[in-house]
Short mmCIF file of C-alpha atoms and ligand atoms in Angstrom, two decimals:
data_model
loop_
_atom_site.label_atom_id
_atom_site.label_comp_id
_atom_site.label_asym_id
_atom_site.label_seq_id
_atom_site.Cartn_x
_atom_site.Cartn_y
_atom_site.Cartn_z
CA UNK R 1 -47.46 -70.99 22.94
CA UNK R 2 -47.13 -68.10 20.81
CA UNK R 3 -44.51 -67.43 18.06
CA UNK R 4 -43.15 -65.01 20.24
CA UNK R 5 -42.88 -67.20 23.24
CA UNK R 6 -42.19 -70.43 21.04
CA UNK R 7 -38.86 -67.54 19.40
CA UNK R 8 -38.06 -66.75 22.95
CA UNK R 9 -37.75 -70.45 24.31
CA UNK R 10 -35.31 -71.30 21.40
CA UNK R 11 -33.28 -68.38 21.59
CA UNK R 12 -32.61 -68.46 25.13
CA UNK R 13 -31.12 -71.96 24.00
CA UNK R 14 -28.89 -71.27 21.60
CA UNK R 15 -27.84 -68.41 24.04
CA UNK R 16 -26.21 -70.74 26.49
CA UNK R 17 -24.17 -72.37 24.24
CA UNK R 18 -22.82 -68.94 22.17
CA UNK R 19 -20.78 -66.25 23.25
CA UNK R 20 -22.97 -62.94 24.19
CA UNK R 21 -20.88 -61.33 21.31
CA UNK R 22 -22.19 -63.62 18.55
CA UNK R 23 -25.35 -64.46 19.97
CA UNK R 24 -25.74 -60.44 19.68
CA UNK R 25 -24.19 -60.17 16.20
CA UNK R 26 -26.70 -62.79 14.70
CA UNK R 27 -29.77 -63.26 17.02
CA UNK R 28 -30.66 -59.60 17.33
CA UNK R 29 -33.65 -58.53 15.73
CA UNK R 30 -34.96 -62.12 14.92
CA UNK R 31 -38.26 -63.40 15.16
CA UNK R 32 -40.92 -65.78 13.96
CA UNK R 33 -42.71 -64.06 11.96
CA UNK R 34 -45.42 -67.06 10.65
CA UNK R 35 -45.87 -70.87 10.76
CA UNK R 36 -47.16 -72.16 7.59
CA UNK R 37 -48.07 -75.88 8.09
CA UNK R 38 -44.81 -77.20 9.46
CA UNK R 39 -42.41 -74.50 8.30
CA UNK R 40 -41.40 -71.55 10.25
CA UNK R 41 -40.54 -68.78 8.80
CA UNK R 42 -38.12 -66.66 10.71
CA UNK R 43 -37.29 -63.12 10.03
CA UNK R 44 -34.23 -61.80 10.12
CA UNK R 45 -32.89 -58.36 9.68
CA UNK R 46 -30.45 -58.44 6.89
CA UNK R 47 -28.69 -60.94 4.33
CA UNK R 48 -25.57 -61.41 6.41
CA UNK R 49 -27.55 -62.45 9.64
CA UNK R 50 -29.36 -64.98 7.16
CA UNK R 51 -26.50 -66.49 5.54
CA UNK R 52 -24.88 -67.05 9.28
CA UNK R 53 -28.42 -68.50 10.96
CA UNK R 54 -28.52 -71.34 7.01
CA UNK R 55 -24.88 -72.12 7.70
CA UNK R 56 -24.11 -72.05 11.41
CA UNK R 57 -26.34 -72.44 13.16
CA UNK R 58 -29.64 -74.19 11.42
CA UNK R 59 -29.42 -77.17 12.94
CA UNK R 60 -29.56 -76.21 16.43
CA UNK R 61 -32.64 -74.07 15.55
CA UNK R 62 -34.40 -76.84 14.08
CA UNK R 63 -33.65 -79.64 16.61
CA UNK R 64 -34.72 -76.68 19.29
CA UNK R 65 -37.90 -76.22 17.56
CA UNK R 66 -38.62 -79.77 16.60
CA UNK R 67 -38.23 -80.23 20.64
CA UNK R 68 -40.71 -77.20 21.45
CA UNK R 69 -43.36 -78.50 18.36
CA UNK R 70 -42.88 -81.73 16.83
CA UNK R 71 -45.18 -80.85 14.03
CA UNK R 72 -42.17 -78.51 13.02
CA UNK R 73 -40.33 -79.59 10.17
CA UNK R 74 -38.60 -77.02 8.16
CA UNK R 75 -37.41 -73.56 8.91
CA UNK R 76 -36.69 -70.68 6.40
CA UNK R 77 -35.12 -67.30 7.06
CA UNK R 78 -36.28 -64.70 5.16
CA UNK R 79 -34.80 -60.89 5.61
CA UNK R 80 -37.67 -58.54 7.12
CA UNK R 81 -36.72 -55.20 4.91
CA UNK R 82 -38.74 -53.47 8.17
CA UNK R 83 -35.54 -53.78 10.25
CA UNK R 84 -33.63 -51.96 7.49
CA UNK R 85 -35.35 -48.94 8.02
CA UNK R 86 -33.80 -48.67 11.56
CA UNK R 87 -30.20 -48.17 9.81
CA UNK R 88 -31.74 -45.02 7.78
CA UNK R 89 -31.45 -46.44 4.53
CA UNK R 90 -33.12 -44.69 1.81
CA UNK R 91 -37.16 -45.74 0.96
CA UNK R 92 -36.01 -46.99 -2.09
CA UNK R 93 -33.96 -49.47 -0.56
CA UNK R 94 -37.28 -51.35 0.53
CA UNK R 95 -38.06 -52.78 -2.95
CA UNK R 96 -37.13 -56.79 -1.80
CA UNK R 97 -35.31 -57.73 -5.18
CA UNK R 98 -32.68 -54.89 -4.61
CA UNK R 99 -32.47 -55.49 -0.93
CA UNK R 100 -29.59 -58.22 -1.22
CA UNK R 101 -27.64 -55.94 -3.66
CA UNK R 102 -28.26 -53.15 -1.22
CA UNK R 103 -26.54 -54.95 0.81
CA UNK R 104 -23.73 -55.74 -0.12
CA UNK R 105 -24.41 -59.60 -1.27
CA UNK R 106 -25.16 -58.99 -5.51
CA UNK R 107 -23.99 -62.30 -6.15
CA UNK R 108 -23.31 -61.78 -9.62
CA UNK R 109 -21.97 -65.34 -11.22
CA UNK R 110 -19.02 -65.74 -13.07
CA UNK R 111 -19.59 -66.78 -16.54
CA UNK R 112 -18.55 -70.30 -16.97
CA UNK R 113 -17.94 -69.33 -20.74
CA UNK R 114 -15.42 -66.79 -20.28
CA UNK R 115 -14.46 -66.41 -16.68
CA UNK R 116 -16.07 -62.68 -16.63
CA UNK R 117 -17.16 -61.62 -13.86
CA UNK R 118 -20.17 -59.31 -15.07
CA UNK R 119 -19.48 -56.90 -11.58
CA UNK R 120 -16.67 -55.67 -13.50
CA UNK R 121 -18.15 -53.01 -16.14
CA UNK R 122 -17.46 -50.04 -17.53
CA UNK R 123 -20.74 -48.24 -16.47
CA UNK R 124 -19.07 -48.29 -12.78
CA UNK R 125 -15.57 -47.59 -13.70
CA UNK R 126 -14.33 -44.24 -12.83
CA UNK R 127 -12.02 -42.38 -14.87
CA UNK R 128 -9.51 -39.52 -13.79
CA UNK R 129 -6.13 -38.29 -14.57
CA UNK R 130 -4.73 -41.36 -13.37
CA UNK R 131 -6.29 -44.21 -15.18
CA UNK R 132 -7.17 -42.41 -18.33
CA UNK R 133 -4.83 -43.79 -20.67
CA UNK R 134 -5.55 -47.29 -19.66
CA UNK R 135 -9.19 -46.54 -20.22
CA UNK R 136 -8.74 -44.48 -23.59
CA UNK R 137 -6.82 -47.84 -25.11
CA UNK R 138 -9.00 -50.04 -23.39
CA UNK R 139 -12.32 -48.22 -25.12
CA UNK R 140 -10.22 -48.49 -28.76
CA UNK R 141 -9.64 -51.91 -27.82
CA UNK R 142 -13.64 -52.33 -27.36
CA UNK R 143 -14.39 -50.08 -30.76
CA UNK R 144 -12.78 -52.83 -32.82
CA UNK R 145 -10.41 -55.33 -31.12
CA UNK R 146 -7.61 -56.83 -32.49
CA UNK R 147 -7.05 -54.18 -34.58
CA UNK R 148 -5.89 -50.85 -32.85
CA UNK R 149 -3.28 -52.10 -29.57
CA UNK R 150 -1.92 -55.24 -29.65
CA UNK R 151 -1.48 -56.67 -27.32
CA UNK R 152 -2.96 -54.18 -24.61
CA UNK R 153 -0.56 -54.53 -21.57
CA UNK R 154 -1.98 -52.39 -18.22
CA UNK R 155 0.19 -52.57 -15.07
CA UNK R 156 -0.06 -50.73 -11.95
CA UNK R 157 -0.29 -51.28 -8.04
CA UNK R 158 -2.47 -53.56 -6.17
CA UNK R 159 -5.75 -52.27 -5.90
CA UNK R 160 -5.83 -49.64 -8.75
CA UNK R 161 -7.92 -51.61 -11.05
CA UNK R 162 -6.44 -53.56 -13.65
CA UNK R 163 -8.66 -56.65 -13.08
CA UNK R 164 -11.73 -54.19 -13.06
CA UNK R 165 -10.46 -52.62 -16.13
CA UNK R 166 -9.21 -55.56 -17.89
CA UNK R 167 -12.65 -57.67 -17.36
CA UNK R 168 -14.93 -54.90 -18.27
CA UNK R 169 -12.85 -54.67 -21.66
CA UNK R 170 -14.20 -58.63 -21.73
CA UNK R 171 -17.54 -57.89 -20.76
CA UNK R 172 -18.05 -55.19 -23.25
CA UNK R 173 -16.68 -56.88 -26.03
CA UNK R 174 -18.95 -59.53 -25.31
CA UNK R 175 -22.09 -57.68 -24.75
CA UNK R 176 -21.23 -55.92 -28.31
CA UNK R 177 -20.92 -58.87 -30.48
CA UNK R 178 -22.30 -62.12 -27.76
CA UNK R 179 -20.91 -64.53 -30.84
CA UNK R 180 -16.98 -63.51 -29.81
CA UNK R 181 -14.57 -65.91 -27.81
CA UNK R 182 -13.98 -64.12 -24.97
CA UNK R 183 -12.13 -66.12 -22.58
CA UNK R 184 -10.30 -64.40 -19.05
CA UNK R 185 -7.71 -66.29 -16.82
CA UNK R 186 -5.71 -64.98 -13.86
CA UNK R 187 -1.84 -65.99 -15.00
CA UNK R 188 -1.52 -68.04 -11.78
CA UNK R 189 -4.49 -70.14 -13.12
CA UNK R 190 -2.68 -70.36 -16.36
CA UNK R 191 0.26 -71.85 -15.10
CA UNK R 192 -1.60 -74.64 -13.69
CA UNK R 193 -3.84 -75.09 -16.65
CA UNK R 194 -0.74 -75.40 -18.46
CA UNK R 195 1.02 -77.73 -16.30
CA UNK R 196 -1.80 -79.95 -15.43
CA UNK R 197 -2.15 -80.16 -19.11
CA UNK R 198 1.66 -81.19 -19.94
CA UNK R 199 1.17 -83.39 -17.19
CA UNK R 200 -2.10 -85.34 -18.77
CA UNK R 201 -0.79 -84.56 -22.68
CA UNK R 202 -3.87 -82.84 -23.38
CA UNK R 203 -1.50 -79.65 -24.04
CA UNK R 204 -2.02 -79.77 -27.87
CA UNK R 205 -6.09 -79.58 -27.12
CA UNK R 206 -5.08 -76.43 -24.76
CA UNK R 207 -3.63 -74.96 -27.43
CA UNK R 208 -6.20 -75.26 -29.98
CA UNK R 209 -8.37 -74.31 -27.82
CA UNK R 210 -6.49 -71.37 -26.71
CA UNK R 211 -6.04 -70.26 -30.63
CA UNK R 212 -9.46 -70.28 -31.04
CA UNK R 213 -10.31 -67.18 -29.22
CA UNK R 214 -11.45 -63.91 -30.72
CA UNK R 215 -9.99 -62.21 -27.04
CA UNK R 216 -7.39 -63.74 -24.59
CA UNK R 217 -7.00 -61.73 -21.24
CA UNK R 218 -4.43 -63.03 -18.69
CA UNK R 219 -4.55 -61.20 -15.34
CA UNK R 220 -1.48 -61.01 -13.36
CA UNK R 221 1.24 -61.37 -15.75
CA UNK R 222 4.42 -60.89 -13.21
CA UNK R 223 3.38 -64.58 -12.13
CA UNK R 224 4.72 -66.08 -14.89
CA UNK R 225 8.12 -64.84 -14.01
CA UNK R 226 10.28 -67.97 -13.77
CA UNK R 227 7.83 -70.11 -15.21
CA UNK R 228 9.80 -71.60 -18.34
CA UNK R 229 7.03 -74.22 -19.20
CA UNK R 230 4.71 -72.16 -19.21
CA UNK R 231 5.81 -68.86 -20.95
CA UNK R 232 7.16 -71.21 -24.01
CA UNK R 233 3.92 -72.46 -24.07
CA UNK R 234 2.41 -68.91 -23.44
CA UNK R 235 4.68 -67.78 -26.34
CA UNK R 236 3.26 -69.98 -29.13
CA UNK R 237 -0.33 -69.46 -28.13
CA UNK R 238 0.43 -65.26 -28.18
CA UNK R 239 2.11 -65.80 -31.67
CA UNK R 240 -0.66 -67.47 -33.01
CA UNK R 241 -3.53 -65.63 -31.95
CA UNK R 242 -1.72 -62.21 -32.64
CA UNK R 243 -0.81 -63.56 -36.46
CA UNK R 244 -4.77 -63.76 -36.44
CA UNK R 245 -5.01 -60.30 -35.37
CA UNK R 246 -7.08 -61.45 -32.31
CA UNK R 247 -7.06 -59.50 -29.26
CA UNK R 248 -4.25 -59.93 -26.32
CA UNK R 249 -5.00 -58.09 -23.34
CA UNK R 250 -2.67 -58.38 -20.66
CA UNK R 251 -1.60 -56.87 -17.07
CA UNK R 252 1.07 -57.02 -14.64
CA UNK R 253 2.25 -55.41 -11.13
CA UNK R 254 5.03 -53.44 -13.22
CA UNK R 255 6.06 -52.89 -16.63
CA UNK R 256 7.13 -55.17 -18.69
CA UNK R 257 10.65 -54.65 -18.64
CA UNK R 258 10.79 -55.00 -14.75
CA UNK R 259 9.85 -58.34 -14.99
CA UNK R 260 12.38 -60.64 -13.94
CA UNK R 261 12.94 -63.93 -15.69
CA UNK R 262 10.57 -63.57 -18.28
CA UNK R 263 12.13 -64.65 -21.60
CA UNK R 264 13.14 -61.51 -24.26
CA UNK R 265 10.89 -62.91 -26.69
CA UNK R 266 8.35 -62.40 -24.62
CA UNK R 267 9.09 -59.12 -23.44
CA UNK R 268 9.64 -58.01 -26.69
CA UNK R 269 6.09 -59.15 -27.55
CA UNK R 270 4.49 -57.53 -24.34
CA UNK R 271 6.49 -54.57 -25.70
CA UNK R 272 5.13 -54.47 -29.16
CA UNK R 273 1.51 -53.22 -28.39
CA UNK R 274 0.51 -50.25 -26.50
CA UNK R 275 1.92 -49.95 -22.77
CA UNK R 276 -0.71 -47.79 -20.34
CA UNK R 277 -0.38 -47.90 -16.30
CA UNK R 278 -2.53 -47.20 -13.96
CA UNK R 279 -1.54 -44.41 -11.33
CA UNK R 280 -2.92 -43.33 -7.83
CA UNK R 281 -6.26 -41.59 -8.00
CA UNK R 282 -6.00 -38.17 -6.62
CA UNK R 283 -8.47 -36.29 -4.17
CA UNK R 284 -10.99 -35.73 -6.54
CA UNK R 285 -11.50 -38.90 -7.95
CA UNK R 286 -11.29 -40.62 -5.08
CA UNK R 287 -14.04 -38.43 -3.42
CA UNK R 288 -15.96 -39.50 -6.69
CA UNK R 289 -14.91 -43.53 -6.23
CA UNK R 290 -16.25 -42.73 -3.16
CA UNK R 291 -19.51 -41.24 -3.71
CA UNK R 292 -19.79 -43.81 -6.24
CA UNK R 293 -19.25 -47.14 -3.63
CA UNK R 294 -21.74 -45.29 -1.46
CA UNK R 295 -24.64 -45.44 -3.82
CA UNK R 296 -23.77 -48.62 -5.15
CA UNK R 297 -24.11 -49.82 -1.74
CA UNK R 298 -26.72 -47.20 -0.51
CA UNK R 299 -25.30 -46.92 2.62
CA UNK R 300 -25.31 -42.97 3.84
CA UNK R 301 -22.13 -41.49 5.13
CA UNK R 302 -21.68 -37.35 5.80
CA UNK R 303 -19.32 -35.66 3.90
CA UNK R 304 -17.06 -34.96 6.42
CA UNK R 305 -16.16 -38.46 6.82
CA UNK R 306 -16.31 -39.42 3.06
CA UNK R 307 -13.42 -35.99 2.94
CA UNK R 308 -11.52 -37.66 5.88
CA UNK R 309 -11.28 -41.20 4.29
CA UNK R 310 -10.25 -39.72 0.46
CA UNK R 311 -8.04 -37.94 2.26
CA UNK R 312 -6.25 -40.98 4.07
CA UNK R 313 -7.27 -43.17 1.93
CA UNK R 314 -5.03 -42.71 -1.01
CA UNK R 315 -2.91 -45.32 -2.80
CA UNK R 316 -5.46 -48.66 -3.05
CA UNK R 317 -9.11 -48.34 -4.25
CA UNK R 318 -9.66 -51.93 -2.79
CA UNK R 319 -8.96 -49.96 0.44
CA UNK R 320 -11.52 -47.04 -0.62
CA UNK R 321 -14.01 -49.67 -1.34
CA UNK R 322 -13.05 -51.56 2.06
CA UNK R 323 -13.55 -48.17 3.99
CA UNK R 324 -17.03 -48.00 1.98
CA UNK R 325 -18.05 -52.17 3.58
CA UNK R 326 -17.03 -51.19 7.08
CA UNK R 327 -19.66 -47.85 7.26
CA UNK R 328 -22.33 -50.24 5.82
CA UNK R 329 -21.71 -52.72 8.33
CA UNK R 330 -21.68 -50.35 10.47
CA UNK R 331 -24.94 -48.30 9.54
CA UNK R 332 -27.08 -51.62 9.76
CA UNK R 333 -26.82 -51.35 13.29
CA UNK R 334 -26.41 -48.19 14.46
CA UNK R 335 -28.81 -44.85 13.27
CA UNK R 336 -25.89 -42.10 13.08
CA UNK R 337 -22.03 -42.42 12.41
CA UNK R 338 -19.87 -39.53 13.10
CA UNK R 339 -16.51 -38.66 12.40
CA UNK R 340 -14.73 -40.53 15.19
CA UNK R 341 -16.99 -43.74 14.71
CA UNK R 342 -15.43 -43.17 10.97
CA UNK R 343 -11.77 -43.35 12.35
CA UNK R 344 -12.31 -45.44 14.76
CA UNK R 345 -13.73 -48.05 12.53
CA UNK R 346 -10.72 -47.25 9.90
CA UNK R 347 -8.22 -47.32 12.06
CA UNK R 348 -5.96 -49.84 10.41
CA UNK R 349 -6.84 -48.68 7.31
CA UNK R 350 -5.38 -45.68 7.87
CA UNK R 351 -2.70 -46.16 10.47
CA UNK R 352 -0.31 -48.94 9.88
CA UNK R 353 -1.94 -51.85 11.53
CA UNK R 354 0.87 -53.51 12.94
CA UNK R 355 0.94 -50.18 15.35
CA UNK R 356 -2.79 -50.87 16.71
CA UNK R 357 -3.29 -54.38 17.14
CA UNK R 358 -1.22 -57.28 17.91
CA UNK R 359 -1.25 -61.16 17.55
CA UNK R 360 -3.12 -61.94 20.66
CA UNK R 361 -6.03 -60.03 19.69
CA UNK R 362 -6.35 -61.20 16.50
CA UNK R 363 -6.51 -64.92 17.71
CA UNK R 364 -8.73 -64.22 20.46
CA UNK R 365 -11.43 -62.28 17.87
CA UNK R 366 -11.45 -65.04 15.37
CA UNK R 367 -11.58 -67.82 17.98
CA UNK R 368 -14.49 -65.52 19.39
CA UNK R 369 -15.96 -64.56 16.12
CA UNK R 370 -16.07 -68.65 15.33
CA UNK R 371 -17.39 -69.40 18.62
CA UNK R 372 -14.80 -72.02 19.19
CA UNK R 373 -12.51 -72.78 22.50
CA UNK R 374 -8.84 -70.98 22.16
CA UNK R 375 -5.94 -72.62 23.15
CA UNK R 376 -3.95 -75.58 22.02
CA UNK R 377 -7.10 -77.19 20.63
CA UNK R 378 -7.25 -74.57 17.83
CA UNK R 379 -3.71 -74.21 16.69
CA UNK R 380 -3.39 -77.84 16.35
CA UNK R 381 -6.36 -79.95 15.76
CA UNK R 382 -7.17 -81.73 12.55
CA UNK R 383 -10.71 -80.86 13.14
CA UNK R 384 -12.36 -79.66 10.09
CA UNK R 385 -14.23 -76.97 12.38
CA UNK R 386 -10.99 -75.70 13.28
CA UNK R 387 -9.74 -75.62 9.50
CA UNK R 388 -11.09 -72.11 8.41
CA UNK R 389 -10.89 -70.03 11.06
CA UNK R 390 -7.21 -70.82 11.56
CA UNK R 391 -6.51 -70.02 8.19
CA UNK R 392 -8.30 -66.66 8.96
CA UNK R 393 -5.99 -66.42 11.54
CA UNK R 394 -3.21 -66.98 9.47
CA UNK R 395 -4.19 -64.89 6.73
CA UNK R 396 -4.77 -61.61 9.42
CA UNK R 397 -1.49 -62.44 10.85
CA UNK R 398 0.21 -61.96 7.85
CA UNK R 399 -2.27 -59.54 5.88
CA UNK R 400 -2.51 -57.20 9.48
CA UNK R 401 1.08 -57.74 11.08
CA UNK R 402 2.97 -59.04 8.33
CA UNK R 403 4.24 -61.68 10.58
CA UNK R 404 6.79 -64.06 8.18
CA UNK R 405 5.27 -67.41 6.76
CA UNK R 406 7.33 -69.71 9.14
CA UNK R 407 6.73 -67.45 11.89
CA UNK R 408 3.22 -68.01 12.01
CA UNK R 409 3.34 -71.76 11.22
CA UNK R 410 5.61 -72.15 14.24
CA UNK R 411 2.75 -70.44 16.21
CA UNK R 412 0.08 -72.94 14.97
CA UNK R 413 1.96 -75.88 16.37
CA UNK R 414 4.79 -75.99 13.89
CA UNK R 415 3.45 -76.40 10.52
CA UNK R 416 4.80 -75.75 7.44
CA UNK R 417 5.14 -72.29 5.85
CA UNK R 418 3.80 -73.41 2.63
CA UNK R 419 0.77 -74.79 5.11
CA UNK R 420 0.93 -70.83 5.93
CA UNK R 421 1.02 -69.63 2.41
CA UNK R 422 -1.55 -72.06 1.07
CA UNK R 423 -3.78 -70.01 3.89
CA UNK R 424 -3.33 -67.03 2.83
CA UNK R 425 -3.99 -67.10 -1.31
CA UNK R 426 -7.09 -69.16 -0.28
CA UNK R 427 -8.46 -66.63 1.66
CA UNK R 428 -6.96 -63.18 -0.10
CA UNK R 429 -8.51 -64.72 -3.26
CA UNK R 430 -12.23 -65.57 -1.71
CA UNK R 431 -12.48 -62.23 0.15
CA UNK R 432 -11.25 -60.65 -3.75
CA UNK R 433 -13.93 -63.13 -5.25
CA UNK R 434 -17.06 -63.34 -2.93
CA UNK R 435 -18.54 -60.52 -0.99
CA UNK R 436 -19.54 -62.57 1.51
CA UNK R 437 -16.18 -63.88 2.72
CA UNK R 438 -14.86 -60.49 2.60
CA UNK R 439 -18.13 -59.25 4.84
CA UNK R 440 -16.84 -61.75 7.25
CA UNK R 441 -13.59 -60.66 7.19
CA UNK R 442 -14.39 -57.11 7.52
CA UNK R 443 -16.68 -57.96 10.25
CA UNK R 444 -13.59 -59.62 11.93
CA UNK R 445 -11.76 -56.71 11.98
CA UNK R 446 -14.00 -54.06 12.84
CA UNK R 447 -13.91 -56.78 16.34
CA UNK R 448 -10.04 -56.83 16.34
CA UNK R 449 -9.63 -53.31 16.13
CA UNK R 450 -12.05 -52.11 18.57
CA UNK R 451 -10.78 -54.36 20.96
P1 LIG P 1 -6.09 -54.61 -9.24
O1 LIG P 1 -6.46 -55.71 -10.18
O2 LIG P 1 -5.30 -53.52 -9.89
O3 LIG P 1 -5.41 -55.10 -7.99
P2 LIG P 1 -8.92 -54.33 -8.95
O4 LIG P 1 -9.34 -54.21 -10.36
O5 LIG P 1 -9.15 -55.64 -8.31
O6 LIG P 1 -7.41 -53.89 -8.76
O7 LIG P 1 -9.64 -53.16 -8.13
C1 LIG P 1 -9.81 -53.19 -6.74
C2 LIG P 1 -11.22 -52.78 -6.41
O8 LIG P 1 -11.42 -51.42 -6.69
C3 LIG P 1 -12.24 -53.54 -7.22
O9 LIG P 1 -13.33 -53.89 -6.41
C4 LIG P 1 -12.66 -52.58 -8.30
O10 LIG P 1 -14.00 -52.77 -8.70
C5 LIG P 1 -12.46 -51.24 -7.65
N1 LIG P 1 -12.01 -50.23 -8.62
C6 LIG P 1 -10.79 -50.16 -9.16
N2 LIG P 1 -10.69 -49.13 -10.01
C7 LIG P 1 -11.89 -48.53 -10.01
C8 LIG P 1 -12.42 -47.39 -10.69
N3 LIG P 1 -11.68 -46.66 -11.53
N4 LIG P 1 -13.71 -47.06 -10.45
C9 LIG P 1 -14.46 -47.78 -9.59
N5 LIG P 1 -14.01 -48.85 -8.92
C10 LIG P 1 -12.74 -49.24 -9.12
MG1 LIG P 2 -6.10 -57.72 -10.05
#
């Protein structure tokens, strides 16, 4: 038998027991492309088809195989840059170290130190009108910190760039002097520090560990609203580092005055340093944001579609960059995109989704998507294949239709709206935090949305 016949055997097994959708989505443009001893390598056509062949479905392949050859023992996927060059990406893109971060899957790590995330930088931060306050403080902040703007407090809208900002003030600092004690930590992650400490009385350790940094940055201040326990102990740690003249950097939703139940003391604090927000881009920068996704990603889109989405696009650069994933999914499998591909594939983007899709579809494209049966199965079985995609489900339900909490655990067999809620951080923080989740995710709704 020949590779190509031995390649055609398995796939037209693993074809009778996947949807024509998904065998389509991760089967096209596979082969074998050698056997070395008893591995098989496989070649695939980009990262994203790899990652789902390792995860999902490996051990079909192999048991397939094993059946055809039983000298076969191992199988590895490796991404065939040749395929690439279908979706028109530039020659450069061919060089294989780059191809992953071409794609869209730079898995940068966060540092274990200080929580960084080293994607965040200034070298790909764009300035304009609207963010150029933040970003003159935050490079006075970088120049000498603790000194100039204590403590640094950005707010602004979701999406605009305060985590971006806020960690590449980290990174910087860090790359400048590698010796400082840089530590970041979302607010929400704070609270539970705190309380998990109070809980184990290892609080004073917290502390002194806290009031040993050279830079504190807590993300997402507005969380700590309500949080008594935690500001008090928030409060003393602020004092002390600040009395050192180490470097607070903080940010927030809204000012700090439109907090609610945060104590005076510590608004008053928050209110001592220098206050910048973050606005909405206009035209011009976004076009640049933009341009600037594009490259990053080296994915090719016309101008006449990069004008139509900065000129829909305008109040969430999370969106902008979102707009960006979809045309690179989209150019890996199809030569040309054209202006209504573009708003077709932005649709919800652009027009409030709630108008354009509906809760029906959205089930029916995840349970697709997963490959799994529909029905009462999947809204209330403990299986642990069942697990994630319903709390995909659950998180488009809300994120797409903002159905309410309750609402949707009554339609997965009555469970608990914090059951619902739990869902939804889990998965709006992995697609924030891995590229891969959000490809997914994206990939999910390009489905839902052309249905
Ligand atoms: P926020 O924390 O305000 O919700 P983020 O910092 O998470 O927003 O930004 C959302 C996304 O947009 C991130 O992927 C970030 O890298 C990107 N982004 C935000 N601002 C800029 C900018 N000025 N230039 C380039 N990318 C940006
Ligand atoms: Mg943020």
């Amino acid at each position: 038998m020949t590779n190509e016949e031995l390649w055609q055997s398995v796939l037209s097994q693993i074809q009778l027991n996947i949807s024509p959708a998904n065998f389509a989505t991760w089967f096209a443009n596979t082969k074998i492309s050698t056997i070395e001893d008893s591995d098989v390598i496989v070649s695939v056509p980009n990262s994203f088809s790899k990652e789902w062949l390792e995860q999902k479905y490996h051990k079909e392949i192999l048991r397939i195989l094993k059946s055809l050859d039983e000298n076969i023992k191992e199988i590895k996927y490796v991404v065939n840059p040749i395929n690439v060059k279908l979706s028109n990406i530039d020659k450069k893109s061919f060089k294989k170290e780059d191809l992953n971060e071409q794609l869209g899957f730079s898995e940068l790590e966060v540092s274990k130190d200080t929580n960084l995330n080293p994607k965040y930088t200034f070298d790909n931060f764009i300035i304009g009108p609207f963010n150029e306050i933040a970003y003159a403080a935050a490079m006075s902040i970088v120049e000498d910190p603790g000194k100039n703007y204590n403590p640094l407090f950005i707010y602004g809208d979701v999406g605009l760039g305060k985590t971006h900002l806020v960690q590449a003030i980290g990174n910087k600092i860090k790359e400048n002097d590698p010796g400082k004690k840089v530590k970041y930590v979302a607010a929400e992650k704070l609270i539970s520090i705190i309380v998990t400490a109070i809980r184990n009385q290892s609080i004073e350790d917290l502390k002194k560990n806290l009031r040993e940094l050279d830079v504190i940055i807590v993300d997402d201040i507005q969380f700590l609203a309500g949080k008594d326990k935690t500001q008090e102990e928030f409060f003393h740690t602020f004092n002390s580092l600040y009395q050192k003249n180490k470097q607070i950097i903080l940010s927030s939703d809204r000012h700090p005055n439109n907090i609610p139940a945060i104590t005076e003391r510590l608004k008053s604090r928050f209110n001592g340093g220098m206050i910048a927000d973050i606005n909405i881009p206009d035209y011009e920068t976004r076009l640049a944001i933009l341009k600037q996704k594009t490259e990053e990603k080296n994915v090719i889109i016309p101008a006449d579609i990069l004008e139509y989405m900065a000129n829909n696009i305008q109040k969430n650069i999370r969106e902008l960059e979102s707009a960006v994933n979809r045309m690179a999914i989209y150019r890996k499998t199809n030569k040309t995109i054209g202006l209504d591909d573009a708003k077709k594939l932005l649709k919800n983007i652009i027009v409030s989704p709630s108008k354009i899709t509906n809760y029906k579809k959205i089930v029916e494209t995840v349970t697709e998507f997963y490959d799994i049966p529909s029905g009462n199965l999947f809204f209330t079985s403990r299986k642990k294949e069942f697990a994630r995609p319903r709390q995909i489900s659950m998180y488009l339900l809300k994120k797409e239709l903002k159905m309410s909490y309750s609402e949707i655990g009554r339609k997965f067999g009555g469970k608990d709206h914090t059951t619902v809620i739990h869902a939804y951080q889990l998965i709006e923080k992995e697609y924030e935090e891995n590229d891969k989740v959000r490809q997914e995710i994206e990939l999910i709704l390009q489905r839902i949305y052309s249905k």
